[in-house]
């Protein structure tokens, strides 16, 4: 695609866009260009009615009957099955439950348990640039187990072949880096991990609904991810955990709550895990929030991840090309890979005054976000971002930079 050189040319791309109609499934405030769907997805219109239904009918009128009648008890599995095709999983391999951090805890502890027969496998490898909670959860588990586990942080993906060895128990990677948008080759990296007898845990927080994912084809061992980012489940919506059938019998984690029991309503005094993926559950789930995850997933049922990927690459290509041509006079540095096969659905630029510039953009209705150190991050969600939005976002960025129309003393909010 040659880069469109006018707003009208972008409008034309929107007219030809096969995903254009899906924007109408979302409620987006007027005057806002939303480039932060990688942090909190926009609201599906259907969510409000669904919330009303759950609160008024299922809770208000049907009360406790809804655990059966409205399918509440099964909902983690029902939604898991709906999500499965988006990440290359089979039915009964995914549940939507708890938070990503909690699901990391389950997956890391189950992996260490599966490797415990080999006393020398004491190392968990991950990236220094991983999202902090992933590293923190591994730190929490290893400190608490107190069995000489070590966490080894690598600085670039190419270090993995040099550091992985017979002492590696687990390699825990985030498929798309939250800051740079770097996309790992899941199949190749998993094959390397397996060659050394280690297990591969993938965090799909920035890939589920953003890029095609083929967990089974890649022979991955475990995966977790968020539903409130690209999947548009709503703020704090429950996350997901995937355990392939081949590992389900061996998958044991210490959060052995009653929802993971073989017969939860037998009320037995001892824990016996159910045979299915539901052993990854712990306890009662937040039904109002969980129900809304379905509204986001329903929209994905109207397209394919291939169509989403094509538009995602076109949007990020366009954004990068326009920023580099229109803002060439300014010290902006692309930190997202240019190569398609290494790029998720975002584009990040470094600038010494990134925080102030992001605040100025937000004031003009162009919402991206700031990540340390000095990075402006823009997420492109093909379901609702248009080519004209990319054009207008760059025009605003250029204007802010040219006029230095930003406040270097902009107050740091608690959430950046
Ligand atoms: C967003 C994100 C999380 C968030 O975890 P929560 O438990 O939902 O707060 C975790 N890991 C990665 C890689 C993320 O991008």
Short mmCIF file of C-alpha atoms and ligand atoms in Angstrom, two decimals:
data_model
loop_
_atom_site.label_atom_id
_atom_site.label_comp_id
_atom_site.label_asym_id
_atom_site.label_seq_id
_atom_site.Cartn_x
_atom_site.Cartn_y
_atom_site.Cartn_z
CA UNK A 1 0.00 0.00 0.00
CA UNK A 2 1.36 3.44 -0.85
CA UNK A 3 0.94 5.89 2.01
CA UNK A 4 -2.13 8.08 1.47
CA UNK A 5 -1.06 11.70 1.34
CA UNK A 6 -4.30 13.41 2.28
CA UNK A 7 -7.20 13.11 4.66
CA UNK A 8 -9.46 12.44 1.69
CA UNK A 9 -7.31 9.48 0.68
CA UNK A 10 -7.73 8.11 4.21
CA UNK A 11 -11.48 8.56 3.98
CA UNK A 12 -11.40 6.53 0.81
CA UNK A 13 -9.54 3.72 2.59
CA UNK A 14 -12.26 3.76 5.22
CA UNK A 15 -14.92 3.41 2.56
CA UNK A 16 -13.19 0.31 1.20
CA UNK A 17 -12.49 -1.15 4.64
CA UNK A 18 -14.26 -4.52 5.11
CA UNK A 19 -14.28 -3.95 8.90
CA UNK A 20 -15.77 -0.45 8.71
CA UNK A 21 -19.27 -1.52 9.76
CA UNK A 22 -17.99 -3.05 13.00
CA UNK A 23 -17.18 0.38 14.41
CA UNK A 24 -20.91 0.79 14.86
CA UNK A 25 -20.86 -2.01 17.44
CA UNK A 26 -19.01 0.33 19.82
CA UNK A 27 -19.99 3.42 21.71
CA UNK A 28 -17.24 5.95 21.17
CA UNK A 29 -17.62 9.49 22.51
CA UNK A 30 -17.78 12.27 19.91
CA UNK A 31 -14.54 14.08 19.24
CA UNK A 32 -12.37 11.30 20.59
CA UNK A 33 -9.74 9.37 18.67
CA UNK A 34 -9.19 6.35 20.81
CA UNK A 35 -5.73 4.85 20.48
CA UNK A 36 -5.69 3.15 23.87
CA UNK A 37 -7.76 0.04 23.22
CA UNK A 38 -4.62 -1.91 24.09
CA UNK A 39 -5.04 -0.71 27.67
CA UNK A 40 -8.83 -0.51 28.06
CA UNK A 41 -10.93 -1.59 25.10
CA UNK A 42 -13.85 0.64 24.07
CA UNK A 43 -17.37 -0.21 25.18
CA UNK A 44 -19.45 -2.50 22.99
CA UNK A 45 -22.91 -0.93 22.71
CA UNK A 46 -24.44 -4.24 23.73
CA UNK A 47 -22.69 -4.14 27.13
CA UNK A 48 -25.11 -1.70 28.71
CA UNK A 49 -28.16 -3.77 27.86
CA UNK A 50 -26.40 -6.95 28.93
CA UNK A 51 -25.49 -5.39 32.28
CA UNK A 52 -29.11 -4.32 32.73
CA UNK A 53 -30.30 -7.82 31.92
CA UNK A 54 -27.89 -9.43 34.37
CA UNK A 55 -28.70 -6.97 37.14
CA UNK A 56 -32.45 -6.55 36.63
CA UNK A 57 -33.55 -9.96 35.38
CA UNK A 58 -30.92 -12.55 36.27
CA UNK A 59 -30.05 -11.13 39.67
CA UNK A 60 -33.08 -9.00 40.51
CA UNK A 61 -35.89 -11.30 39.44
CA UNK A 62 -34.44 -14.78 39.12
CA UNK A 63 -32.12 -14.44 42.10
CA UNK A 64 -30.23 -17.60 42.98
CA UNK A 65 -31.91 -19.63 40.24
CA UNK A 66 -29.64 -17.83 37.76
CA UNK A 67 -26.65 -19.97 38.72
CA UNK A 68 -28.40 -22.67 36.67
CA UNK A 69 -31.05 -20.89 34.63
CA UNK A 70 -28.86 -18.07 33.31
CA UNK A 71 -25.80 -20.31 32.99
CA UNK A 72 -23.78 -18.37 35.58
CA UNK A 73 -21.97 -21.40 36.93
CA UNK A 74 -20.89 -22.50 33.46
CA UNK A 75 -20.03 -19.02 32.25
CA UNK A 76 -16.21 -19.28 32.72
CA UNK A 77 -16.24 -22.30 30.38
CA UNK A 78 -18.89 -20.94 27.99
CA UNK A 79 -16.83 -17.80 27.45
CA UNK A 80 -13.61 -19.81 27.31
CA UNK A 81 -15.07 -21.84 24.45
CA UNK A 82 -16.14 -18.68 22.66
CA UNK A 83 -12.64 -17.23 23.04
CA UNK A 84 -10.81 -20.45 22.06
CA UNK A 85 -10.85 -19.99 18.25
CA UNK A 86 -9.31 -16.51 18.55
CA UNK A 87 -6.18 -18.00 20.16
CA UNK A 88 -5.89 -21.30 18.32
CA UNK A 89 -7.24 -23.34 21.22
CA UNK A 90 -9.78 -26.15 21.26
CA UNK A 91 -13.03 -26.22 23.16
CA UNK A 92 -12.62 -27.11 26.85
CA UNK A 93 -9.07 -25.77 27.03
CA UNK A 94 -9.80 -22.20 28.20
CA UNK A 95 -11.67 -20.64 31.11
CA UNK A 96 -12.37 -16.96 31.66
CA UNK A 97 -11.70 -16.28 35.31
CA UNK A 98 -9.82 -14.23 37.88
CA UNK A 99 -7.15 -11.73 36.84
CA UNK A 100 -4.11 -12.19 34.62
CA UNK A 101 -1.86 -11.86 37.66
CA UNK A 102 -3.76 -14.62 39.52
CA UNK A 103 -3.77 -16.84 36.43
CA UNK A 104 -0.01 -16.34 36.12
CA UNK A 105 0.29 -17.56 39.68
CA UNK A 106 -1.63 -20.72 38.82
CA UNK A 107 0.29 -21.41 35.62
CA UNK A 108 3.75 -20.71 37.06
CA UNK A 109 3.13 -22.86 40.12
CA UNK A 110 1.67 -25.71 38.04
CA UNK A 111 4.66 -25.56 35.69
CA UNK A 112 7.17 -25.68 38.55
CA UNK A 113 5.28 -28.63 40.04
CA UNK A 114 5.37 -30.45 36.68
CA UNK A 115 9.13 -29.92 36.51
CA UNK A 116 9.83 -30.80 40.15
CA UNK A 117 10.88 -34.37 39.31
CA UNK A 118 14.09 -32.93 37.87
CA UNK A 119 15.89 -31.40 40.85
CA UNK A 120 18.27 -29.31 38.75
CA UNK A 121 15.53 -27.39 36.90
CA UNK A 122 15.45 -24.32 39.10
CA UNK A 123 15.45 -21.41 36.69
CA UNK A 124 12.57 -19.35 35.33
CA UNK A 125 13.62 -17.23 32.36
CA UNK A 126 11.71 -14.11 31.43
CA UNK A 127 12.39 -10.69 29.94
CA UNK A 128 13.46 -7.66 31.95
CA UNK A 129 11.08 -5.68 29.74
CA UNK A 130 8.14 -7.96 30.52
CA UNK A 131 5.10 -6.35 32.09
CA UNK A 132 6.06 -6.00 35.76
CA UNK A 133 3.26 -8.09 37.27
CA UNK A 134 4.48 -11.15 35.35
CA UNK A 135 7.91 -10.84 36.94
CA UNK A 136 6.48 -9.91 40.33
CA UNK A 137 4.24 -12.98 40.41
CA UNK A 138 7.22 -15.22 39.60
CA UNK A 139 9.17 -13.49 42.36
CA UNK A 140 6.33 -14.01 44.82
CA UNK A 141 6.04 -17.71 44.07
CA UNK A 142 9.75 -18.47 44.17
CA UNK A 143 10.27 -16.50 47.37
CA UNK A 144 7.37 -18.23 49.02
CA UNK A 145 8.39 -21.74 47.85
CA UNK A 146 11.90 -21.09 49.19
CA UNK A 147 13.41 -23.94 47.16
CA UNK A 148 16.29 -22.16 45.43
CA UNK A 149 14.35 -21.21 42.33
CA UNK A 150 15.92 -18.35 40.43
CA UNK A 151 14.55 -15.86 37.99
CA UNK A 152 16.80 -14.98 35.10
CA UNK A 153 16.00 -11.79 33.21
CA UNK A 154 17.10 -11.49 29.60
CA UNK A 155 17.46 -8.11 27.91
CA UNK A 156 16.69 -9.06 24.33
CA UNK A 157 14.87 -12.03 22.77
CA UNK A 158 18.08 -13.21 21.03
CA UNK A 159 19.65 -13.95 24.41
CA UNK A 160 17.30 -16.85 24.99
CA UNK A 161 19.26 -19.46 22.95
CA UNK A 162 22.39 -18.60 24.94
CA UNK A 163 20.93 -18.77 28.43
CA UNK A 164 18.43 -21.62 28.16
CA UNK A 165 19.80 -24.97 29.33
CA UNK A 166 19.07 -28.10 31.35
CA UNK A 167 18.53 -25.98 34.45
CA UNK A 168 15.64 -24.08 32.92
CA UNK A 169 12.27 -25.12 34.30
CA UNK A 170 10.07 -22.52 32.65
CA UNK A 171 10.30 -19.74 30.09
CA UNK A 172 7.61 -17.13 30.61
CA UNK A 173 7.22 -14.63 27.80
CA UNK A 174 4.70 -12.03 26.80
CA UNK A 175 3.84 -12.67 23.16
CA UNK A 176 3.56 -8.95 22.32
CA UNK A 177 5.62 -6.61 24.48
CA UNK A 178 3.36 -4.06 26.16
CA UNK A 179 5.80 -1.20 25.67
CA UNK A 180 7.49 -1.75 22.32
CA UNK A 181 4.91 -3.93 20.56
CA UNK A 182 7.60 -6.53 19.73
CA UNK A 183 5.92 -9.78 18.63
CA UNK A 184 7.66 -13.09 19.35
CA UNK A 185 7.57 -16.00 16.91
CA UNK A 186 5.63 -18.24 19.26
CA UNK A 187 6.16 -21.49 17.36
CA UNK A 188 9.93 -21.05 16.91
CA UNK A 189 10.54 -19.89 20.48
CA UNK A 190 8.39 -22.68 21.93
CA UNK A 191 10.32 -25.25 19.87
CA UNK A 192 13.60 -23.90 21.27
CA UNK A 193 12.22 -24.04 24.82
CA UNK A 194 11.12 -27.65 24.34
CA UNK A 195 14.49 -28.68 22.89
CA UNK A 196 15.90 -27.87 26.31
CA UNK A 197 13.18 -29.70 28.22
CA UNK A 198 11.65 -26.51 29.58
CA UNK A 199 8.00 -25.43 29.53
CA UNK A 200 6.63 -22.38 27.69
CA UNK A 201 4.14 -20.02 29.34
CA UNK A 202 2.81 -17.30 27.04
CA UNK A 203 1.10 -14.13 28.22
CA UNK A 204 -1.36 -13.03 25.54
CA UNK A 205 -2.42 -9.75 27.19
CA UNK A 206 -1.51 -7.77 24.05
CA UNK A 207 -2.19 -10.51 21.50
CA UNK A 208 -5.65 -11.94 22.16
CA UNK A 209 -7.91 -10.11 19.72
CA UNK A 210 -4.95 -8.15 18.36
CA UNK A 211 -2.94 -10.67 16.32
CA UNK A 212 -3.67 -14.22 15.15
CA UNK A 213 -2.52 -16.69 17.82
CA UNK A 214 -2.13 -20.44 17.29
CA UNK A 215 -1.45 -21.93 20.73
CA UNK A 216 -1.97 -25.57 19.77
CA UNK A 217 -0.15 -25.32 16.47
CA UNK A 218 2.80 -23.76 18.34
CA UNK A 219 2.63 -26.57 20.94
CA UNK A 220 2.65 -23.98 23.72
CA UNK A 221 2.31 -25.33 27.26
CA UNK A 222 0.24 -22.66 29.04
CA UNK A 223 -1.20 -19.25 28.28
CA UNK A 224 -2.94 -16.45 30.15
CA UNK A 225 -4.29 -13.10 29.00
CA UNK A 226 -6.61 -10.15 29.59
CA UNK A 227 -10.11 -9.59 28.27
CA UNK A 228 -10.28 -5.88 29.03
CA UNK A 229 -7.72 -4.82 26.39
CA UNK A 230 -8.27 -5.80 22.74
CA UNK A 231 -11.19 -8.08 23.67
CA UNK A 232 -13.29 -5.16 24.99
CA UNK A 233 -14.64 -6.98 28.06
CA UNK A 234 -14.81 -3.89 30.29
CA UNK A 235 -12.65 -2.41 33.05
CA UNK A 236 -11.21 -5.16 35.23
CA UNK A 237 -13.09 -7.88 33.32
CA UNK A 238 -11.93 -11.39 34.25
CA UNK A 239 -8.89 -12.77 32.44
CA UNK A 240 -8.35 -16.18 30.86
CA UNK A 241 -6.13 -19.19 31.27
CA UNK A 242 -5.43 -21.88 28.67
CA UNK A 243 -4.15 -25.36 29.47
CA UNK A 244 -3.98 -27.76 26.51
CA UNK A 245 -5.63 -31.14 26.91
CA UNK A 246 -2.27 -32.91 27.06
CA UNK A 247 -1.37 -31.05 30.27
CA UNK A 248 -4.72 -30.89 32.00
CA UNK A 249 -4.29 -34.05 34.09
CA UNK A 250 -0.92 -32.82 35.41
CA UNK A 251 -2.06 -29.23 35.95
CA UNK A 252 -2.14 -28.61 39.70
CA UNK A 253 -2.00 -25.22 41.34
CA UNK A 254 -2.23 -24.23 44.98
CA UNK A 255 -5.36 -22.06 44.64
CA UNK A 256 -7.45 -25.18 44.99
CA UNK A 257 -10.81 -23.58 45.59
CA UNK A 258 -14.18 -25.26 45.38
CA UNK A 259 -14.93 -24.23 41.79
CA UNK A 260 -12.04 -26.43 40.67
CA UNK A 261 -13.31 -29.45 42.59
CA UNK A 262 -14.52 -32.61 40.84
CA UNK A 263 -17.94 -32.20 42.49
CA UNK A 264 -18.22 -28.76 44.02
CA UNK A 265 -21.66 -29.35 45.48
CA UNK A 266 -20.75 -32.64 47.14
CA UNK A 267 -19.17 -30.40 49.79
CA UNK A 268 -16.41 -32.90 50.51
CA UNK A 269 -13.82 -32.07 53.19
CA UNK A 270 -10.88 -32.73 50.82
CA UNK A 271 -9.92 -31.23 47.51
CA UNK A 272 -10.03 -33.40 44.44
CA UNK A 273 -9.50 -31.51 41.19
CA UNK A 274 -11.99 -31.95 38.38
CA UNK A 275 -10.56 -33.63 35.28
CA UNK A 276 -11.41 -30.70 33.00
CA UNK A 277 -9.99 -27.24 32.39
CA UNK A 278 -12.26 -26.13 35.22
CA UNK A 279 -9.53 -27.24 37.62
CA UNK A 280 -7.98 -23.87 36.75
CA UNK A 281 -10.91 -22.15 38.50
CA UNK A 282 -10.71 -21.12 42.12
CA UNK A 283 -13.93 -19.63 43.51
CA UNK A 284 -17.07 -17.62 42.74
CA UNK A 285 -16.71 -15.23 39.82
CA UNK A 286 -18.00 -11.65 39.42
CA UNK A 287 -20.99 -12.41 37.22
CA UNK A 288 -21.88 -8.87 36.14
CA UNK A 289 -18.38 -8.25 34.89
CA UNK A 290 -17.94 -11.75 33.50
CA UNK A 291 -21.17 -11.54 31.49
CA UNK A 292 -19.92 -8.44 29.65
CA UNK A 293 -16.92 -10.35 28.28
CA UNK A 294 -19.42 -12.06 25.96
CA UNK A 295 -20.41 -8.73 24.37
CA UNK A 296 -16.83 -8.11 23.27
CA UNK A 297 -16.36 -11.68 22.03
CA UNK A 298 -19.62 -11.56 20.04
CA UNK A 299 -18.14 -8.83 17.84
CA UNK A 300 -15.14 -11.00 16.97
CA UNK A 301 -17.64 -13.59 15.72
CA UNK A 302 -18.48 -11.17 12.87
CA UNK A 303 -14.99 -11.16 11.35
CA UNK A 304 -11.73 -13.13 11.36
CA UNK A 305 -8.38 -12.59 13.02
CA UNK A 306 -6.82 -12.53 9.53
CA UNK A 307 -8.99 -9.57 8.51
CA UNK A 308 -8.17 -7.85 11.80
CA UNK A 309 -4.45 -8.48 11.30
CA UNK A 310 -4.47 -7.03 7.79
CA UNK A 311 -6.10 -3.82 8.92
CA UNK A 312 -3.95 -3.64 12.04
CA UNK A 313 -0.76 -3.73 9.97
CA UNK A 314 -2.17 -1.19 7.53
CA UNK A 315 -3.07 1.18 10.39
CA UNK A 316 0.29 0.87 12.14
CA UNK A 317 2.18 1.17 8.83
CA UNK A 318 0.22 4.32 8.04
CA UNK A 319 0.77 5.81 11.50
CA UNK A 320 4.50 5.14 11.43
CA UNK A 321 4.87 6.52 7.88
CA UNK A 322 2.88 9.68 8.65
CA UNK A 323 4.66 10.38 11.94
CA UNK A 324 8.05 9.93 10.30
CA UNK A 325 7.22 12.13 7.33
CA UNK A 326 5.16 14.85 9.05
CA UNK A 327 7.12 15.10 12.30
CA UNK A 328 10.58 14.58 10.81
CA UNK A 329 11.86 17.77 12.41
CA UNK A 330 11.35 16.36 15.89
CA UNK A 331 13.37 13.89 17.97
CA UNK A 332 10.90 11.02 17.71
CA UNK A 333 12.29 7.54 17.62
CA UNK A 334 10.27 4.48 16.66
CA UNK A 335 10.69 1.69 19.22
CA UNK A 336 8.24 -0.70 17.56
CA UNK A 337 9.68 -3.16 15.01
CA UNK A 338 9.17 -2.20 11.37
CA UNK A 339 9.00 -5.81 10.25
CA UNK A 340 5.44 -7.02 10.17
CA UNK A 341 6.21 -10.43 11.61
CA UNK A 342 7.70 -8.76 14.70
CA UNK A 343 4.98 -6.17 15.28
CA UNK A 344 1.85 -6.39 17.41
CA UNK A 345 -1.04 -3.95 17.03
CA UNK A 346 0.58 -0.83 18.44
CA UNK A 347 3.18 1.78 17.56
CA UNK A 348 5.39 3.39 20.19
CA UNK A 349 7.71 6.34 19.84
CA UNK A 350 10.32 7.66 22.18
CA UNK A 351 10.51 11.42 22.77
CA UNK A 352 12.28 13.25 25.62
CA UNK A 353 9.01 15.03 26.49
CA UNK A 354 6.74 12.06 25.87
CA UNK A 355 4.64 12.48 29.00
CA UNK A 356 3.82 16.13 28.37
CA UNK A 357 3.06 15.45 24.71
CA UNK A 358 0.67 12.61 25.55
CA UNK A 359 -1.16 14.89 27.99
CA UNK A 360 -1.47 17.55 25.25
CA UNK A 361 -2.82 14.96 22.81
CA UNK A 362 -5.36 13.74 25.37
CA UNK A 363 -6.53 17.34 25.86
CA UNK A 364 -7.25 17.45 22.15
CA UNK A 365 -9.19 14.19 22.29
CA UNK A 366 -6.43 11.96 20.91
CA UNK A 367 -6.03 9.28 23.55
CA UNK A 368 -2.81 7.30 23.66
CA UNK A 369 -0.78 6.65 26.78
CA UNK A 370 2.63 7.03 28.35
CA UNK A 371 4.94 4.27 29.45
CA UNK A 372 8.30 4.59 31.13
CA UNK A 373 10.91 5.46 29.93
CA UNK A 374 9.87 8.32 27.65
CA UNK A 375 7.53 6.29 25.47
CA UNK A 376 4.31 7.43 23.80
CA UNK A 377 2.24 4.36 23.10
CA UNK A 378 -0.57 4.17 20.57
CA UNK A 379 -2.77 1.10 20.24
CA UNK A 380 -4.63 0.35 17.02
CA UNK A 381 -7.80 -1.65 17.38
CA UNK A 382 -9.01 -2.45 13.86
CA UNK A 383 -12.60 -3.03 15.01
CA UNK A 384 -13.13 0.66 15.62
CA UNK A 385 -10.09 2.74 14.62
CA UNK A 386 -10.38 4.34 11.16
CA UNK A 387 -7.72 5.47 8.71
CA UNK A 388 -8.93 9.07 9.14
CA UNK A 389 -8.34 8.70 12.88
CA UNK A 390 -4.71 7.90 12.12
CA UNK A 391 -4.50 10.96 9.86
CA UNK A 392 -6.08 13.25 12.45
CA UNK A 393 -3.97 11.86 15.30
CA UNK A 394 -0.76 12.58 13.41
CA UNK A 395 -1.98 16.05 12.39
CA UNK A 396 -2.57 16.84 16.07
CA UNK A 397 0.77 15.39 17.09
CA UNK A 398 2.55 17.45 14.48
CA UNK A 399 0.79 20.62 15.54
CA UNK A 400 1.62 20.03 19.21
CA UNK A 401 5.27 19.39 18.37
CA UNK A 402 5.66 22.28 15.92
CA UNK A 403 4.19 24.76 18.38
CA UNK A 404 5.65 23.12 21.46
CA UNK A 405 2.10 23.24 22.71
CA UNK A 406 2.67 21.03 25.74
CA UNK A 407 3.31 21.66 29.40
CA UNK A 408 6.62 20.26 30.60
CA UNK A 409 5.31 20.50 34.13
CA UNK A 410 2.20 18.45 33.34
CA UNK A 411 1.07 16.79 36.54
CA UNK A 412 1.74 13.05 36.73
CA UNK A 413 -1.50 11.22 37.34
CA UNK A 414 -1.50 8.02 39.38
CA UNK A 415 -2.41 6.11 36.22
CA UNK A 416 -0.38 7.16 33.18
C1 LIG B 1 -2.12 -5.72 31.10
C2 LIG B 1 -1.18 -6.82 31.48
C3 LIG B 1 -1.33 -7.51 32.69
C4 LIG B 1 -2.40 -7.09 33.66
O1 LIG B 1 -2.55 -7.96 34.72
P1 LIG B 1 -3.76 -7.74 35.72
O2 LIG B 1 -3.68 -8.87 36.66
O3 LIG B 1 -5.01 -7.73 34.88
O4 LIG B 1 -3.61 -6.42 36.38
C5 LIG B 1 -0.47 -8.56 32.94
N1 LIG B 1 0.51 -8.91 32.07
C6 LIG B 1 0.68 -8.25 30.91
C7 LIG B 1 1.76 -8.67 29.97
C8 LIG B 1 -0.15 -7.18 30.59
O5 LIG B 1 0.04 -6.51 29.45
#
